[in-house]
Amino acid sequence: MFNHRPKILILGLILAALLGLWRVSCKPDTQLEWDNEPYISLYLHEKDKIVRLKFEEYLMGAVSAEMPASFAMEALKAQAVCARTYAVKKLIEQRSYPQQADLSDDIKVCQAYISPADFRRANPQHYQDLSARIKQAVDETRGEIMLCGGEPIDALYHSTCGGQTEDAGEVWLQDLPYLNSVKCKYCAGSKHYSTVQVFSVQQIEADVGVDYDENLEIKVLKTTASGRIKELSINNLILSGEEFRRKLNLPSNWLQFKKDQEKIIIKSRGYGHGVGMCQYGANGMAKEKADYHEILRHFYGDIQFNKMSYDVLE
Ligand SMILES: [Zn+2]
């Protein structure tokens, strides 16, 4: 007898995948534990030297550098879990940084860090309040990281998504079950939500590196599912949306173009690569009473939270 069940199952899976309902899960649920909170060596790239810090102390500097300390507490806690997860992953992978450091404060290869002294100089009036808020966010999530399949996730984050985050696969050609595009209505209040910049034709041609031609022609060739530019052409030169963004120093690659005589008006949505947690979105969710677990689940999906109960270092 003809069995049509597998066919229905396959059709169901295809339909679910098209609707974005079926995704690779982060199971199995396993735990990661450290007996002691480690000391880490951090490479300070501008000073070209290393400092030794307790891990959670390092995290206070990372959270202070990566998110405004005035953001809502649950957003700061979400940021603390992201920064911790990001750093634990780097420590486990034993990335090599200059002078054999465990981590670096160079955002091109790791995450940012600001020392307590520099943070005080940057916030002379509200230093006590702001550093107390950062300490609270780090202390109340102490040891907590996000796992997928027993491994710390690649906890990427960015300033402002502009309405929808991006699939990792669209940016780095590697799909990860926890870095899928999700809608985000929570960053609409961000100052980076929408940016308008005016360029001359000559400036764009010079920055991108094409020969001068007064008839500048920009064609969008491919967009990602969220609407960001994957590939475009400037006259006859083809480049990725990310390359174009870097060359013109645009806030994102979610762009609209308008030509007005000799000027090109570029409207960008959001700020950053758009993958993972939207920080302004996290703040928006926190203001609507979401807790940090809800915020992280919104942006990273079906991840597991893992609390390492390491001892306090004396
Ligand atoms: Zn957002």
PDB file of C-alpha atoms and ligand atoms in Angstrom:
ATOM      1  CA  MET A   1       0.000   0.000   0.000  1.00  0.00           C
ATOM      2  CA  PHE A   2       1.262   3.467  -0.824  1.00  0.00           C
ATOM      3  CA  ASN A   3       2.408   5.243   2.263  1.00  0.00           C
ATOM      4  CA  HIS A   4       2.078   8.984   1.850  1.00  0.00           C
ATOM      5  CA  ARG A   5       3.117   9.882   5.398  1.00  0.00           C
ATOM      6  CA  PRO A   6       6.816  10.671   4.696  1.00  0.00           C
ATOM      7  CA  LYS A   7       5.708  12.929   1.863  1.00  0.00           C
ATOM      8  CA  ILE A   8       3.397  14.830   4.207  1.00  0.00           C
ATOM      9  CA  LEU A   9       6.176  15.037   6.765  1.00  0.00           C
ATOM     10  CA  ILE A  10       8.663  16.394   4.197  1.00  0.00           C
ATOM     11  CA  LEU A  11       6.103  18.883   2.862  1.00  0.00           C
ATOM     12  CA  GLY A  12       5.388  19.921   6.447  1.00  0.00           C
ATOM     13  CA  LEU A  13       9.078  20.455   7.171  1.00  0.00           C
ATOM     14  CA  ILE A  14       9.573  22.460   3.974  1.00  0.00           C
ATOM     15  CA  LEU A  15       6.543  24.604   4.821  1.00  0.00           C
ATOM     16  CA  ALA A  16       7.727  25.046   8.413  1.00  0.00           C
ATOM     17  CA  ALA A  17      11.216  25.990   7.194  1.00  0.00           C
ATOM     18  CA  LEU A  18       9.724  28.505   4.772  1.00  0.00           C
ATOM     19  CA  LEU A  19       7.679  29.996   7.559  1.00  0.00           C
ATOM     20  CA  GLY A  20      10.750  30.052   9.781  1.00  0.00           C
ATOM     21  CA  LEU A  21       9.092  27.762  12.320  1.00  0.00           C
ATOM     22  CA  TRP A  22      11.489  24.867  12.093  1.00  0.00           C
ATOM     23  CA  ARG A  23      14.964  25.565  13.300  1.00  0.00           C
ATOM     24  CA  VAL A  24      17.943  23.595  14.414  1.00  0.00           C
ATOM     25  CA  SER A  25      17.720  23.280  18.161  1.00  0.00           C
ATOM     26  CA  CYS A  26      20.454  24.044  20.682  1.00  0.00           C
ATOM     27  CA  LYS A  27      19.908  20.753  22.540  1.00  0.00           C
ATOM     28  CA  PRO A  28      21.458  18.696  24.163  1.00  0.00           C
ATOM     29  CA  ASP A  29      21.292  20.458  27.463  1.00  0.00           C
ATOM     30  CA  THR A  30      24.680  20.186  29.139  1.00  0.00           C
ATOM     31  CA  GLN A  31      26.458  22.160  31.792  1.00  0.00           C
ATOM     32  CA  LEU A  32      29.738  24.002  31.855  1.00  0.00           C
ATOM     33  CA  GLU A  33      31.432  24.551  35.205  1.00  0.00           C
ATOM     34  CA  TRP A  34      34.616  26.220  36.415  1.00  0.00           C
ATOM     35  CA  ASP A  35      35.773  25.548  39.987  1.00  0.00           C
ATOM     36  CA  ASN A  36      37.386  28.938  40.367  1.00  0.00           C
ATOM     37  CA  GLU A  37      36.841  32.307  38.850  1.00  0.00           C
ATOM     38  CA  PRO A  38      39.959  32.690  36.710  1.00  0.00           C
ATOM     39  CA  TYR A  39      42.317  35.595  36.467  1.00  0.00           C
ATOM     40  CA  ILE A  40      42.656  36.715  32.868  1.00  0.00           C
ATOM     41  CA  SER A  41      45.350  38.683  31.098  1.00  0.00           C
ATOM     42  CA  LEU A  42      43.927  41.440  28.935  1.00  0.00           C
ATOM     43  CA  TYR A  43      45.872  43.067  26.114  1.00  0.00           C
ATOM     44  CA  LEU A  44      45.294  46.837  25.994  1.00  0.00           C
ATOM     45  CA  HIS A  45      45.908  47.536  22.320  1.00  0.00           C
ATOM     46  CA  GLU A  46      46.400  51.325  22.539  1.00  0.00           C
ATOM     47  CA  LYS A  47      48.886  51.070  25.405  1.00  0.00           C
ATOM     48  CA  ASP A  48      50.453  47.877  24.011  1.00  0.00           C
ATOM     49  CA  LYS A  49      50.552  46.250  27.429  1.00  0.00           C
ATOM     50  CA  ILE A  50      48.859  43.559  29.483  1.00  0.00           C
ATOM     51  CA  VAL A  51      46.835  43.851  32.670  1.00  0.00           C
ATOM     52  CA  ARG A  52      45.791  40.961  34.920  1.00  0.00           C
ATOM     53  CA  LEU A  53      42.214  41.035  36.169  1.00  0.00           C
ATOM     54  CA  LYS A  54      39.721  38.819  37.925  1.00  0.00           C
ATOM     55  CA  PHE A  55      37.311  37.573  35.270  1.00  0.00           C
ATOM     56  CA  GLU A  56      34.193  39.247  36.720  1.00  0.00           C
ATOM     57  CA  GLU A  57      36.165  42.454  37.261  1.00  0.00           C
ATOM     58  CA  TYR A  58      37.125  42.386  33.569  1.00  0.00           C
ATOM     59  CA  LEU A  59      33.416  42.000  32.743  1.00  0.00           C
ATOM     60  CA  MET A  60      32.545  45.231  34.560  1.00  0.00           C
ATOM     61  CA  GLY A  61      34.960  47.049  32.254  1.00  0.00           C
ATOM     62  CA  ALA A  62      33.569  45.235  29.199  1.00  0.00           C
ATOM     63  CA  VAL A  63      29.926  46.045  30.029  1.00  0.00           C
ATOM     64  CA  SER A  64      30.872  49.688  30.821  1.00  0.00           C
ATOM     65  CA  ALA A  65      32.549  49.982  27.422  1.00  0.00           C
ATOM     66  CA  GLU A  66      29.923  48.177  25.390  1.00  0.00           C
ATOM     67  CA  MET A  67      26.611  49.621  26.659  1.00  0.00           C
ATOM     68  CA  PRO A  68      25.630  52.999  28.143  1.00  0.00           C
ATOM     69  CA  ALA A  69      25.514  52.482  31.923  1.00  0.00           C
ATOM     70  CA  SER A  70      22.317  54.555  31.982  1.00  0.00           C
ATOM     71  CA  PHE A  71      20.410  51.781  30.161  1.00  0.00           C
ATOM     72  CA  ALA A  72      17.715  49.877  32.090  1.00  0.00           C
ATOM     73  CA  MET A  73      19.033  47.314  34.600  1.00  0.00           C
ATOM     74  CA  GLU A  74      17.659  44.235  32.781  1.00  0.00           C
ATOM     75  CA  ALA A  75      19.331  45.411  29.552  1.00  0.00           C
ATOM     76  CA  LEU A  76      22.631  45.803  31.426  1.00  0.00           C
ATOM     77  CA  LYS A  77      22.198  42.302  32.843  1.00  0.00           C
ATOM     78  CA  ALA A  78      21.530  40.936  29.329  1.00  0.00           C
ATOM     79  CA  GLN A  79      24.705  42.726  28.190  1.00  0.00           C
ATOM     80  CA  ALA A  80      26.661  41.238  31.098  1.00  0.00           C
ATOM     81  CA  VAL A  81      25.568  37.707  30.082  1.00  0.00           C
ATOM     82  CA  CYS A  82      26.503  38.447  26.442  1.00  0.00           C
ATOM     83  CA  ALA A  83      29.911  39.848  27.371  1.00  0.00           C
ATOM     84  CA  ARG A  84      30.614  36.912  29.720  1.00  0.00           C
ATOM     85  CA  THR A  85      29.529  34.329  27.135  1.00  0.00           C
ATOM     86  CA  TYR A  86      31.583  36.035  24.435  1.00  0.00           C
ATOM     87  CA  ALA A  87      34.674  36.074  26.662  1.00  0.00           C
ATOM     88  CA  VAL A  88      34.261  32.466  27.911  1.00  0.00           C
ATOM     89  CA  LYS A  89      34.066  31.304  24.302  1.00  0.00           C
ATOM     90  CA  LYS A  90      37.304  33.129  23.495  1.00  0.00           C
ATOM     91  CA  LEU A  91      39.000  31.676  26.603  1.00  0.00           C
ATOM     92  CA  ILE A  92      37.936  28.123  25.725  1.00  0.00           C
ATOM     93  CA  GLU A  93      39.104  28.564  22.138  1.00  0.00           C
ATOM     94  CA  GLN A  94      42.436  29.896  23.474  1.00  0.00           C
ATOM     95  CA  ARG A  95      42.629  32.657  20.909  1.00  0.00           C
ATOM     96  CA  SER A  96      46.086  34.094  20.633  1.00  0.00           C
ATOM     97  CA  TYR A  97      46.302  37.807  21.265  1.00  0.00           C
ATOM     98  CA  PRO A  98      49.485  39.910  21.384  1.00  0.00           C
ATOM     99  CA  GLN A  99      51.873  39.141  24.281  1.00  0.00           C
ATOM    100  CA  GLN A 100      50.047  35.818  24.852  1.00  0.00           C
ATOM    101  CA  ALA A 101      47.098  37.626  26.420  1.00  0.00           C
ATOM    102  CA  ASP A 102      43.866  35.714  27.041  1.00  0.00           C
ATOM    103  CA  LEU A 103      41.672  38.558  25.755  1.00  0.00           C
ATOM    104  CA  SER A 104      42.079  41.911  24.003  1.00  0.00           C
ATOM    105  CA  ASP A 105      40.296  45.249  24.227  1.00  0.00           C
ATOM    106  CA  ASP A 106      40.567  45.725  20.446  1.00  0.00           C
ATOM    107  CA  ILE A 107      37.035  45.545  19.076  1.00  0.00           C
ATOM    108  CA  LYS A 108      38.310  44.327  15.722  1.00  0.00           C
ATOM    109  CA  VAL A 109      39.230  40.982  17.326  1.00  0.00           C
ATOM    110  CA  CYS A 110      37.460  40.904  20.703  1.00  0.00           C
ATOM    111  CA  GLN A 111      35.180  43.180  22.760  1.00  0.00           C
ATOM    112  CA  ALA A 112      35.805  46.632  24.202  1.00  0.00           C
ATOM    113  CA  TYR A 113      36.987  47.295  27.755  1.00  0.00           C
ATOM    114  CA  ILE A 114      37.339  50.482  29.803  1.00  0.00           C
ATOM    115  CA  SER A 115      39.313  50.623  33.050  1.00  0.00           C
ATOM    116  CA  PRO A 116      37.654  52.028  36.206  1.00  0.00           C
ATOM    117  CA  ALA A 117      39.999  55.061  36.031  1.00  0.00           C
ATOM    118  CA  ASP A 118      39.076  55.831  32.406  1.00  0.00           C
ATOM    119  CA  PHE A 119      35.389  55.260  33.166  1.00  0.00           C
ATOM    120  CA  ARG A 120      35.643  57.763  36.017  1.00  0.00           C
ATOM    121  CA  ARG A 121      37.318  60.309  33.703  1.00  0.00           C
ATOM    122  CA  ALA A 122      34.574  59.777  31.100  1.00  0.00           C
ATOM    123  CA  ASN A 123      31.798  60.202  33.707  1.00  0.00           C
ATOM    124  CA  PRO A 124      33.108  62.661  36.301  1.00  0.00           C
ATOM    125  CA  GLN A 125      29.665  63.639  37.592  1.00  0.00           C
ATOM    126  CA  HIS A 126      27.821  60.327  37.799  1.00  0.00           C
ATOM    127  CA  TYR A 127      30.693  57.892  38.196  1.00  0.00           C
ATOM    128  CA  GLN A 128      29.490  56.426  41.522  1.00  0.00           C
ATOM    129  CA  ASP A 129      25.941  55.794  40.336  1.00  0.00           C
ATOM    130  CA  LEU A 130      26.919  54.443  36.951  1.00  0.00           C
ATOM    131  CA  SER A 131      29.629  52.121  38.210  1.00  0.00           C
ATOM    132  CA  ALA A 132      27.253  50.829  40.923  1.00  0.00           C
ATOM    133  CA  ARG A 133      24.721  49.977  38.199  1.00  0.00           C
ATOM    134  CA  ILE A 134      27.319  48.087  36.159  1.00  0.00           C
ATOM    135  CA  LYS A 135      28.467  46.217  39.274  1.00  0.00           C
ATOM    136  CA  GLN A 136      24.882  45.238  40.071  1.00  0.00           C
ATOM    137  CA  ALA A 137      24.311  43.910  36.525  1.00  0.00           C
ATOM    138  CA  VAL A 138      27.506  41.839  36.621  1.00  0.00           C
ATOM    139  CA  ASP A 139      27.015  40.607  40.221  1.00  0.00           C
ATOM    140  CA  GLU A 140      23.381  39.603  39.715  1.00  0.00           C
ATOM    141  CA  THR A 141      24.291  37.487  36.682  1.00  0.00           C
ATOM    142  CA  ARG A 142      27.572  36.242  38.153  1.00  0.00           C
ATOM    143  CA  GLY A 143      28.866  33.154  36.322  1.00  0.00           C
ATOM    144  CA  GLU A 144      25.930  33.036  33.929  1.00  0.00           C
ATOM    145  CA  ILE A 145      26.486  32.320  30.245  1.00  0.00           C
ATOM    146  CA  MET A 146      24.465  31.089  27.252  1.00  0.00           C
ATOM    147  CA  LEU A 147      25.042  27.655  25.750  1.00  0.00           C
ATOM    148  CA  CYS A 148      23.969  25.875  22.595  1.00  0.00           C
ATOM    149  CA  GLY A 149      24.693  22.155  22.363  1.00  0.00           C
ATOM    150  CA  GLY A 150      26.850  22.416  25.471  1.00  0.00           C
ATOM    151  CA  GLU A 151      29.092  25.129  23.993  1.00  0.00           C
ATOM    152  CA  PRO A 152      29.099  28.852  24.777  1.00  0.00           C
ATOM    153  CA  ILE A 153      27.294  30.629  21.954  1.00  0.00           C
ATOM    154  CA  ASP A 154      28.874  33.269  19.753  1.00  0.00           C
ATOM    155  CA  ALA A 155      27.048  36.045  21.631  1.00  0.00           C
ATOM    156  CA  LEU A 156      27.218  38.744  18.990  1.00  0.00           C
ATOM    157  CA  TYR A 157      25.490  42.029  19.580  1.00  0.00           C
ATOM    158  CA  HIS A 158      25.203  45.421  17.937  1.00  0.00           C
ATOM    159  CA  SER A 159      23.864  48.873  18.740  1.00  0.00           C
ATOM    160  CA  THR A 160      20.578  49.171  16.840  1.00  0.00           C
ATOM    161  CA  CYS A 161      18.997  46.755  14.373  1.00  0.00           C
ATOM    162  CA  GLY A 162      16.536  49.236  12.861  1.00  0.00           C
ATOM    163  CA  GLY A 163      13.499  46.948  13.084  1.00  0.00           C
ATOM    164  CA  GLN A 164      14.808  43.465  12.333  1.00  0.00           C
ATOM    165  CA  THR A 165      18.036  41.636  13.156  1.00  0.00           C
ATOM    166  CA  GLU A 166      20.042  39.750  10.541  1.00  0.00           C
ATOM    167  CA  ASP A 167      20.726  36.030   9.991  1.00  0.00           C
ATOM    168  CA  ALA A 168      24.389  35.217  10.665  1.00  0.00           C
ATOM    169  CA  GLY A 169      24.351  33.177   7.456  1.00  0.00           C
ATOM    170  CA  GLU A 170      23.596  36.313   5.435  1.00  0.00           C
ATOM    171  CA  VAL A 171      26.664  38.099   6.812  1.00  0.00           C
ATOM    172  CA  TRP A 172      29.252  35.373   7.442  1.00  0.00           C
ATOM    173  CA  LEU A 173      27.892  32.505   5.334  1.00  0.00           C
ATOM    174  CA  GLN A 174      27.523  30.365   8.438  1.00  0.00           C
ATOM    175  CA  ASP A 175      24.055  29.703   9.796  1.00  0.00           C
ATOM    176  CA  LEU A 176      23.904  29.321  13.551  1.00  0.00           C
ATOM    177  CA  PRO A 177      20.713  28.141  15.268  1.00  0.00           C
ATOM    178  CA  TYR A 178      20.793  31.048  17.715  1.00  0.00           C
ATOM    179  CA  LEU A 179      21.661  33.824  15.269  1.00  0.00           C
ATOM    180  CA  ASN A 180      18.501  34.058  13.222  1.00  0.00           C
ATOM    181  CA  SER A 181      16.760  37.171  11.999  1.00  0.00           C
ATOM    182  CA  VAL A 182      14.044  38.328  14.427  1.00  0.00           C
ATOM    183  CA  LYS A 183      11.747  41.311  14.399  1.00  0.00           C
ATOM    184  CA  CYS A 184      12.540  44.070  16.894  1.00  0.00           C
ATOM    185  CA  LYS A 185      10.154  46.916  17.461  1.00  0.00           C
ATOM    186  CA  TYR A 186      11.982  47.955  20.616  1.00  0.00           C
ATOM    187  CA  CYS A 187      14.801  50.083  19.193  1.00  0.00           C
ATOM    188  CA  ALA A 188      12.559  52.643  17.470  1.00  0.00           C
ATOM    189  CA  GLY A 189      13.594  55.212  20.088  1.00  0.00           C
ATOM    190  CA  SER A 190      17.324  54.782  19.329  1.00  0.00           C
ATOM    191  CA  LYS A 191      19.132  57.808  17.948  1.00  0.00           C
ATOM    192  CA  HIS A 192      20.660  55.380  15.430  1.00  0.00           C
ATOM    193  CA  TYR A 193      17.326  53.986  14.209  1.00  0.00           C
ATOM    194  CA  SER A 194      17.472  56.010  11.017  1.00  0.00           C
ATOM    195  CA  THR A 195      20.315  58.170   9.659  1.00  0.00           C
ATOM    196  CA  VAL A 196      20.341  60.397   6.582  1.00  0.00           C
ATOM    197  CA  GLN A 197      23.671  61.386   5.011  1.00  0.00           C
ATOM    198  CA  VAL A 198      24.318  63.436   1.899  1.00  0.00           C
ATOM    199  CA  PHE A 199      27.291  62.608  -0.330  1.00  0.00           C
ATOM    200  CA  SER A 200      28.577  64.167  -3.515  1.00  0.00           C
ATOM    201  CA  VAL A 201      29.012  61.909  -6.525  1.00  0.00           C
ATOM    202  CA  GLN A 202      32.774  62.563  -6.428  1.00  0.00           C
ATOM    203  CA  GLN A 203      33.015  61.606  -2.769  1.00  0.00           C
ATOM    204  CA  ILE A 204      31.273  58.275  -3.260  1.00  0.00           C
ATOM    205  CA  GLU A 205      33.399  57.480  -6.319  1.00  0.00           C
ATOM    206  CA  ALA A 206      36.599  58.411  -4.486  1.00  0.00           C
ATOM    207  CA  ASP A 207      35.723  56.487  -1.298  1.00  0.00           C
ATOM    208  CA  VAL A 208      34.585  53.392  -3.162  1.00  0.00           C
ATOM    209  CA  GLY A 209      37.492  53.584  -5.596  1.00  0.00           C
ATOM    210  CA  VAL A 210      35.895  53.884  -9.021  1.00  0.00           C
ATOM    211  CA  ASP A 211      37.044  56.203 -11.799  1.00  0.00           C
ATOM    212  CA  TYR A 212      35.365  59.565 -11.845  1.00  0.00           C
ATOM    213  CA  ASP A 213      32.186  59.607 -13.865  1.00  0.00           C
ATOM    214  CA  GLU A 214      29.532  62.228 -13.309  1.00  0.00           C
ATOM    215  CA  ASN A 215      26.857  59.652 -14.081  1.00  0.00           C
ATOM    216  CA  LEU A 216      27.123  57.646 -10.915  1.00  0.00           C
ATOM    217  CA  GLU A 217      24.955  54.574 -11.073  1.00  0.00           C
ATOM    218  CA  ILE A 218      24.219  52.562  -7.943  1.00  0.00           C
ATOM    219  CA  LYS A 219      22.358  49.292  -8.461  1.00  0.00           C
ATOM    220  CA  VAL A 220      21.288  47.006  -5.648  1.00  0.00           C
ATOM    221  CA  LEU A 221      21.935  43.474  -6.905  1.00  0.00           C
ATOM    222  CA  LYS A 222      21.047  41.305  -3.906  1.00  0.00           C
ATOM    223  CA  THR A 223      19.386  41.923  -0.578  1.00  0.00           C
ATOM    224  CA  THR A 224      19.140  39.710   2.514  1.00  0.00           C
ATOM    225  CA  ALA A 225      15.799  38.429   3.802  1.00  0.00           C
ATOM    226  CA  SER A 226      15.615  41.367   6.207  1.00  0.00           C
ATOM    227  CA  GLY A 227      16.219  43.881   3.394  1.00  0.00           C
ATOM    228  CA  ARG A 228      19.887  44.730   4.000  1.00  0.00           C
ATOM    229  CA  ILE A 229      22.122  45.044   0.979  1.00  0.00           C
ATOM    230  CA  LYS A 230      24.123  41.939   0.198  1.00  0.00           C
ATOM    231  CA  GLU A 231      25.605  43.069  -3.087  1.00  0.00           C
ATOM    232  CA  LEU A 232      25.524  46.233  -5.168  1.00  0.00           C
ATOM    233  CA  SER A 233      27.266  47.761  -8.140  1.00  0.00           C
ATOM    234  CA  ILE A 234      28.707  51.248  -8.442  1.00  0.00           C
ATOM    235  CA  ASN A 235      29.056  51.953 -12.132  1.00  0.00           C
ATOM    236  CA  ASN A 236      30.782  48.678 -13.109  1.00  0.00           C
ATOM    237  CA  LEU A 237      32.295  47.735  -9.774  1.00  0.00           C
ATOM    238  CA  ILE A 238      30.522  45.033  -7.758  1.00  0.00           C
ATOM    239  CA  LEU A 239      30.969  44.989  -4.009  1.00  0.00           C
ATOM    240  CA  SER A 240      29.261  43.556  -0.950  1.00  0.00           C
ATOM    241  CA  GLY A 241      26.941  45.674   1.156  1.00  0.00           C
ATOM    242  CA  GLU A 242      29.396  45.290   4.040  1.00  0.00           C
ATOM    243  CA  GLU A 243      32.344  46.561   1.935  1.00  0.00           C
ATOM    244  CA  PHE A 244      30.276  49.500   0.747  1.00  0.00           C
ATOM    245  CA  ARG A 245      29.295  50.298   4.317  1.00  0.00           C
ATOM    246  CA  ARG A 246      32.928  50.243   5.472  1.00  0.00           C
ATOM    247  CA  LYS A 247      34.241  52.344   2.577  1.00  0.00           C
ATOM    248  CA  LEU A 248      31.686  55.090   3.165  1.00  0.00           C
ATOM    249  CA  ASN A 249      31.680  54.677   6.936  1.00  0.00           C
ATOM    250  CA  LEU A 250      27.915  54.184   6.968  1.00  0.00           C
ATOM    251  CA  PRO A 251      26.149  53.067  10.154  1.00  0.00           C
ATOM    252  CA  SER A 252      24.712  49.924   8.530  1.00  0.00           C
ATOM    253  CA  ASN A 253      24.141  48.199   5.190  1.00  0.00           C
ATOM    254  CA  TRP A 254      20.346  48.558   5.344  1.00  0.00           C
ATOM    255  CA  LEU A 255      20.188  51.389   2.841  1.00  0.00           C
ATOM    256  CA  GLN A 256      18.028  53.455   0.561  1.00  0.00           C
ATOM    257  CA  PHE A 257      19.434  55.754  -2.110  1.00  0.00           C
ATOM    258  CA  LYS A 258      18.012  58.912  -3.593  1.00  0.00           C
ATOM    259  CA  LYS A 259      19.658  61.041  -6.231  1.00  0.00           C
ATOM    260  CA  ASP A 260      19.201  64.783  -6.096  1.00  0.00           C
ATOM    261  CA  GLN A 261      21.131  66.461  -8.912  1.00  0.00           C
ATOM    262  CA  GLU A 262      24.813  66.156  -7.935  1.00  0.00           C
ATOM    263  CA  LYS A 263      24.052  64.736  -4.510  1.00  0.00           C
ATOM    264  CA  ILE A 264      23.325  61.203  -3.359  1.00  0.00           C
ATOM    265  CA  ILE A 265      21.180  60.955  -0.259  1.00  0.00           C
ATOM    266  CA  ILE A 266      21.734  57.731   1.676  1.00  0.00           C
ATOM    267  CA  LYS A 267      19.293  56.704   4.358  1.00  0.00           C
ATOM    268  CA  SER A 268      20.537  53.966   6.708  1.00  0.00           C
ATOM    269  CA  ARG A 269      18.493  51.937   9.141  1.00  0.00           C
ATOM    270  CA  GLY A 270      20.115  50.869  12.395  1.00  0.00           C
ATOM    271  CA  TYR A 271      23.744  50.862  13.458  1.00  0.00           C
ATOM    272  CA  GLY A 272      26.052  47.847  13.307  1.00  0.00           C
ATOM    273  CA  HIS A 273      26.058  44.450  11.560  1.00  0.00           C
ATOM    274  CA  GLY A 274      22.561  43.645  12.832  1.00  0.00           C
ATOM    275  CA  VAL A 275      23.411  40.119  14.069  1.00  0.00           C
ATOM    276  CA  GLY A 276      22.454  38.902  17.566  1.00  0.00           C
ATOM    277  CA  MET A 277      21.232  41.153  20.354  1.00  0.00           C
ATOM    278  CA  CYS A 278      20.121  44.674  19.451  1.00  0.00           C
ATOM    279  CA  GLN A 279      21.318  46.727  22.444  1.00  0.00           C
ATOM    280  CA  TYR A 280      18.822  49.561  22.073  1.00  0.00           C
ATOM    281  CA  GLY A 281      16.167  46.879  21.515  1.00  0.00           C
ATOM    282  CA  ALA A 282      17.263  45.217  24.774  1.00  0.00           C
ATOM    283  CA  ASN A 283      16.835  48.558  26.523  1.00  0.00           C
ATOM    284  CA  GLY A 284      13.394  49.011  24.919  1.00  0.00           C
ATOM    285  CA  MET A 285      12.319  45.529  26.059  1.00  0.00           C
ATOM    286  CA  ALA A 286      13.617  46.191  29.588  1.00  0.00           C
ATOM    287  CA  LYS A 287      11.560  49.388  29.723  1.00  0.00           C
ATOM    288  CA  GLU A 288       8.532  47.272  28.824  1.00  0.00           C
ATOM    289  CA  LYS A 289       9.297  45.079  31.853  1.00  0.00           C
ATOM    290  CA  ALA A 290      11.015  42.148  30.123  1.00  0.00           C
ATOM    291  CA  ASP A 291      13.674  40.513  32.286  1.00  0.00           C
ATOM    292  CA  TYR A 292      17.133  39.735  30.957  1.00  0.00           C
ATOM    293  CA  HIS A 293      16.316  36.092  30.197  1.00  0.00           C
ATOM    294  CA  GLU A 294      13.341  37.154  28.091  1.00  0.00           C
ATOM    295  CA  ILE A 295      15.500  39.712  26.289  1.00  0.00           C
ATOM    296  CA  LEU A 296      18.216  37.152  25.501  1.00  0.00           C
ATOM    297  CA  ARG A 297      15.696  34.521  24.398  1.00  0.00           C
ATOM    298  CA  HIS A 298      14.095  37.042  22.061  1.00  0.00           C
ATOM    299  CA  PHE A 299      17.371  37.680  20.258  1.00  0.00           C
ATOM    300  CA  TYR A 300      19.116  34.276  20.549  1.00  0.00           C
ATOM    301  CA  GLY A 301      16.111  31.934  20.543  1.00  0.00           C
ATOM    302  CA  ASP A 302      16.280  28.479  22.068  1.00  0.00           C
ATOM    303  CA  ILE A 303      19.534  28.790  24.055  1.00  0.00           C
ATOM    304  CA  GLN A 304      20.241  27.362  27.503  1.00  0.00           C
ATOM    305  CA  PHE A 305      21.328  29.454  30.447  1.00  0.00           C
ATOM    306  CA  ASN A 306      24.208  28.013  32.440  1.00  0.00           C
ATOM    307  CA  LYS A 307      25.322  29.369  35.759  1.00  0.00           C
ATOM    308  CA  MET A 308      28.901  28.646  36.749  1.00  0.00           C
ATOM    309  CA  SER A 309      29.056  28.783  40.550  1.00  0.00           C
ATOM    310  CA  TYR A 310      32.767  29.478  40.780  1.00  0.00           C
ATOM    311  CA  ASP A 311      34.278  30.555  44.059  1.00  0.00           C
ATOM    312  CA  VAL A 312      34.919  34.164  44.851  1.00  0.00           C
ATOM    313  CA  LEU A 313      38.571  35.051  44.496  1.00  0.00           C
ATOM    314  CA  GLU A 314      40.162  36.669  47.481  1.00  0.00           C
TER     315      GLU A 314
HETATM  316 ZN    ZN B   1      16.331  46.535  17.354  1.00  0.00          ZN
END
